[in-house]
GROMACS .gro file of C-alpha atoms in nm:
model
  167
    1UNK     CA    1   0.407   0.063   0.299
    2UNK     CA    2   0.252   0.337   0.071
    3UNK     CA    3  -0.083   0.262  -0.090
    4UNK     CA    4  -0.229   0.456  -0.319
    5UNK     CA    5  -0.538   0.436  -0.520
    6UNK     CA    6  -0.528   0.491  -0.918
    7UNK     CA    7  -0.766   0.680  -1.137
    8UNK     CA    8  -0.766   1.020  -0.907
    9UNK     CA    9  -0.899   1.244  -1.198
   10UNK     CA   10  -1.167   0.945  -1.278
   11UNK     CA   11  -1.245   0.859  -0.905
   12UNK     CA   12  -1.295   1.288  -0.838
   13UNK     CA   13  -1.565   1.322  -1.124
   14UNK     CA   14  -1.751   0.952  -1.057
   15UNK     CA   15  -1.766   1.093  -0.660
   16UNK     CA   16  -1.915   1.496  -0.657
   17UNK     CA   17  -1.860   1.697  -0.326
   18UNK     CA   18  -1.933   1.507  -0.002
   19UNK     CA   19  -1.988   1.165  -0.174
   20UNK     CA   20  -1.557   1.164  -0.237
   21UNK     CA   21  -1.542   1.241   0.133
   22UNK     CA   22  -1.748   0.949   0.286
   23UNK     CA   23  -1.576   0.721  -0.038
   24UNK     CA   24  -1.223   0.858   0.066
   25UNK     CA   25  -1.265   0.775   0.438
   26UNK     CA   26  -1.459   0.390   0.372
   27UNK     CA   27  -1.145   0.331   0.168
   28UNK     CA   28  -0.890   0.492   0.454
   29UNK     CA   29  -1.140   0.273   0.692
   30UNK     CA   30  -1.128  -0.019   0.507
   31UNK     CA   31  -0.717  -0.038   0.493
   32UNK     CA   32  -0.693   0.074   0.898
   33UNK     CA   33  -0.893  -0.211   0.987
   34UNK     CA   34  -0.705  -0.476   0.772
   35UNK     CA   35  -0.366  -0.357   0.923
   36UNK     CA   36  -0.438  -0.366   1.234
   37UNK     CA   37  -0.458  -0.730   1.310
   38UNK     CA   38  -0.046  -0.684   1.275
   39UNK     CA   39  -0.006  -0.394   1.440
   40UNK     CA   40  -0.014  -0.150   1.113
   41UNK     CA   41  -0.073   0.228   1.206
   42UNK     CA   42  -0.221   0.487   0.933
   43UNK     CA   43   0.060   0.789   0.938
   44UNK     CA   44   0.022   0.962   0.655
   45UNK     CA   45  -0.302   0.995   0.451
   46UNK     CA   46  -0.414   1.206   0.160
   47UNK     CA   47  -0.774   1.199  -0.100
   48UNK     CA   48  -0.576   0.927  -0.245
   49UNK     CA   49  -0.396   0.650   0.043
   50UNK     CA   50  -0.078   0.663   0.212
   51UNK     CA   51   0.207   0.566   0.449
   52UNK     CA   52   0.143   0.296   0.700
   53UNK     CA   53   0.375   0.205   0.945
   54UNK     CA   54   0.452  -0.172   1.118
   55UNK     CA   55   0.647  -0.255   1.358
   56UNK     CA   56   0.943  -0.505   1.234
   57UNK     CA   57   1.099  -0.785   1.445
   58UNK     CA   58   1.380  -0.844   1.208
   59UNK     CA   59   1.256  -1.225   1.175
   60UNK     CA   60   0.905  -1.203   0.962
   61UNK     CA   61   0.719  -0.916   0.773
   62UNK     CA   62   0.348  -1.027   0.791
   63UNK     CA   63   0.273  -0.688   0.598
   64UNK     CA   64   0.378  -0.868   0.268
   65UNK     CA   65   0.131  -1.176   0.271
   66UNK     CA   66  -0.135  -0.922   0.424
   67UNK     CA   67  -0.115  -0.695   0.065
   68UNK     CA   68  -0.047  -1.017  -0.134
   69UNK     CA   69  -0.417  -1.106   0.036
   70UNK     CA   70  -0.576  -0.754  -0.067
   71UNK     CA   71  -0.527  -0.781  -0.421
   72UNK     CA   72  -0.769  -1.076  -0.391
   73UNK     CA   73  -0.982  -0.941  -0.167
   74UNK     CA   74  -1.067  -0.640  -0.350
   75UNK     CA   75  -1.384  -0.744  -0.567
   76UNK     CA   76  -1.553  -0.810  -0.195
   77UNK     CA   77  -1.370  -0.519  -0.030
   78UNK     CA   78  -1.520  -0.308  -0.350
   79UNK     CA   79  -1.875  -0.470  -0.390
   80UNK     CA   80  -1.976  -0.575  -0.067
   81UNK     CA   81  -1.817  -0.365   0.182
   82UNK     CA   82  -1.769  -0.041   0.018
   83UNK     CA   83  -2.093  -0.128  -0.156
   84UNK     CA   84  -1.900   0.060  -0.505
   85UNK     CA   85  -2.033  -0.089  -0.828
   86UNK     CA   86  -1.685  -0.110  -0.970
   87UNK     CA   87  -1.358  -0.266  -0.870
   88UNK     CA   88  -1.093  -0.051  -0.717
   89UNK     CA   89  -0.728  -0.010  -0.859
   90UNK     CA   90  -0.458   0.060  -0.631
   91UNK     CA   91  -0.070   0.049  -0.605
   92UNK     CA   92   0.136  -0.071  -0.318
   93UNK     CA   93   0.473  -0.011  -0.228
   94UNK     CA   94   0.691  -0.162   0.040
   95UNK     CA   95   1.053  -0.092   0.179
   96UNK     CA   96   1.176  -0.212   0.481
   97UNK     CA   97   1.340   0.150   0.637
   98UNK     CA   98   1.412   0.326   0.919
   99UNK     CA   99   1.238   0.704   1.015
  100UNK     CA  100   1.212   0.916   1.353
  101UNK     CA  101   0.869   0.880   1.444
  102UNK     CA  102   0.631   1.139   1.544
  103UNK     CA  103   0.252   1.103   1.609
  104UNK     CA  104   0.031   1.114   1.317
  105UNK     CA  105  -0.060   1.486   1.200
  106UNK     CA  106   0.271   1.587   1.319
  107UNK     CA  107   0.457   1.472   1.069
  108UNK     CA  108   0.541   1.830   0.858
  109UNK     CA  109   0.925   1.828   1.014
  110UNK     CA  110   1.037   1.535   0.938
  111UNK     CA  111   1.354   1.418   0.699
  112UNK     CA  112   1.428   1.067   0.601
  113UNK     CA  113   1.529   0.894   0.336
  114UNK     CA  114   1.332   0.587   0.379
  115UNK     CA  115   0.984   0.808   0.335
  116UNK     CA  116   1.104   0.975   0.041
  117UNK     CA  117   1.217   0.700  -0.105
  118UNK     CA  118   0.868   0.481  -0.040
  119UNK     CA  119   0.720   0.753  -0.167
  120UNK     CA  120   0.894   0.832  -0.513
  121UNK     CA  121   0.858   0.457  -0.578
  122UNK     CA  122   0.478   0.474  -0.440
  123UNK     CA  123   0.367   0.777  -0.645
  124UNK     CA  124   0.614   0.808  -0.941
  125UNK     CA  125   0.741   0.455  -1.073
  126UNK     CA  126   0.499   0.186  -1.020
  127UNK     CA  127   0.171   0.166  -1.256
  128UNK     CA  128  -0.157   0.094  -1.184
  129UNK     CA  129  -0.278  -0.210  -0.955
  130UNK     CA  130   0.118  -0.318  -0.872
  131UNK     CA  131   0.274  -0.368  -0.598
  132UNK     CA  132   0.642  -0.378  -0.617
  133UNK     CA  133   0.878  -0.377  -0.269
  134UNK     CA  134   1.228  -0.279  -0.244
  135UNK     CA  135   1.465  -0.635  -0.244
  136UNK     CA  136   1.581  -0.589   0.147
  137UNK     CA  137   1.266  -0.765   0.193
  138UNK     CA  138   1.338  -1.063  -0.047
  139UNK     CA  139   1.416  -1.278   0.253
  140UNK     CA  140   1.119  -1.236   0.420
  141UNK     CA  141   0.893  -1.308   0.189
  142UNK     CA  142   0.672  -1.624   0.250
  143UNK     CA  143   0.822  -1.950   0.046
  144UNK     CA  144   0.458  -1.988  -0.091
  145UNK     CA  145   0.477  -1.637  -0.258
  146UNK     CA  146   0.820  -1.669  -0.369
  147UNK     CA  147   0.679  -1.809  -0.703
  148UNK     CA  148   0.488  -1.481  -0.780
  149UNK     CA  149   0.764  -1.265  -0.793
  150UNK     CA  150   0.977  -1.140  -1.031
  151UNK     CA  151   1.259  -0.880  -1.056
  152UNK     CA  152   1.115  -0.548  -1.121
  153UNK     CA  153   1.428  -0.338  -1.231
  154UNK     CA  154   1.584  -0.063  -1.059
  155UNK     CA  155   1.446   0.274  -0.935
  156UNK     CA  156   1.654   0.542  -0.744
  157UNK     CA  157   1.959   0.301  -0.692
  158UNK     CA  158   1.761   0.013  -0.505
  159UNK     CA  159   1.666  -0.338  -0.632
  160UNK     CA  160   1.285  -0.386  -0.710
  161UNK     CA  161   1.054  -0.702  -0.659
  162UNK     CA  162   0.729  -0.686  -0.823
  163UNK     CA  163   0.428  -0.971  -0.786
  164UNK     CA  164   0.291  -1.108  -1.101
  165UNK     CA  165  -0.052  -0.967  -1.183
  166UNK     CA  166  -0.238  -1.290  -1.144
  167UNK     CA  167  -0.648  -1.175  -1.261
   0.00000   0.00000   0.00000
């Protein structure tokens, strides 16, 4: 999954010096500790989000209802936890790969398609507040969610499903 929050420029200027530090790591914070109730590990991060990891049992991807669930829960993520006065935008993309792992930080060395690929469709083809996933994860999303999806075109080859802004 890459996650990435909108507005950089914006979100740099509203937050001076240290402030963007302690905002950058209660929003890093603040995504750890949703993911980790499935098993979701933080691999790469930047100012901005980044790549998180989960492991996949071939049968269910609990990582889609979990970011279906954090576009709603972002006005009290934003407000009460974060304690921002304004809502926060971000983009997610998913694809269902395959990568060599290494540990976090030691990442520098490594070439695979499914990270470049998450993150061309992370940071250069979705918009603002999406989240799109690549369609070798249509069958695993949850028959209740089905209804909020829609094809979302083509990018670098591979099938796209995007969910419906609902608010």
């Amino acid at each position: 999954v890459h996650i990435e929050l909108d507005n950089h420029k914006s979100l740099k200027e509203y937050f001076s010096g240290s402030s963007f530090s302690g905002f950058r790591q209660s929003f890093h914070d603040q995504i750890e500790k949703r993911i980790a109730g499935i098993d979701g590990k933080i691999w790469m991060w930047n100012d901005f989000g980044g790549l998180i990891l989960f492991p996949f049992n071939g049968k269910k991807c609990p990582a889609i209802e979990l970011f279906f669930k954090l576009y709603f829960e972002n006005l009290f993520m934003s407000i009460e936890e974060m304690k921002l006065d304004f809502i926060l935008s971000f983009k997610v993309a998913m694809h269902l790969g395959n990568t060599v792992y290494k540990q976090r930080g030691n990442t520098g060395t490594i070439v695979s398609d499914s990270i470049n690929s998450i993150h061309h469709l992370g940071q250069k083809h979705i918009g603002a507040g999406r989240y799109v996933m690549t369609a070798e994860m249509k069958e695993f999303i949850p028959e209740y969610l089905k209804k909020f999806t829609a094809d979302g075109g083509e990018f670098e080859c591979r099938q796209l499903i995007k969910f419906q802004k609902l608010v």
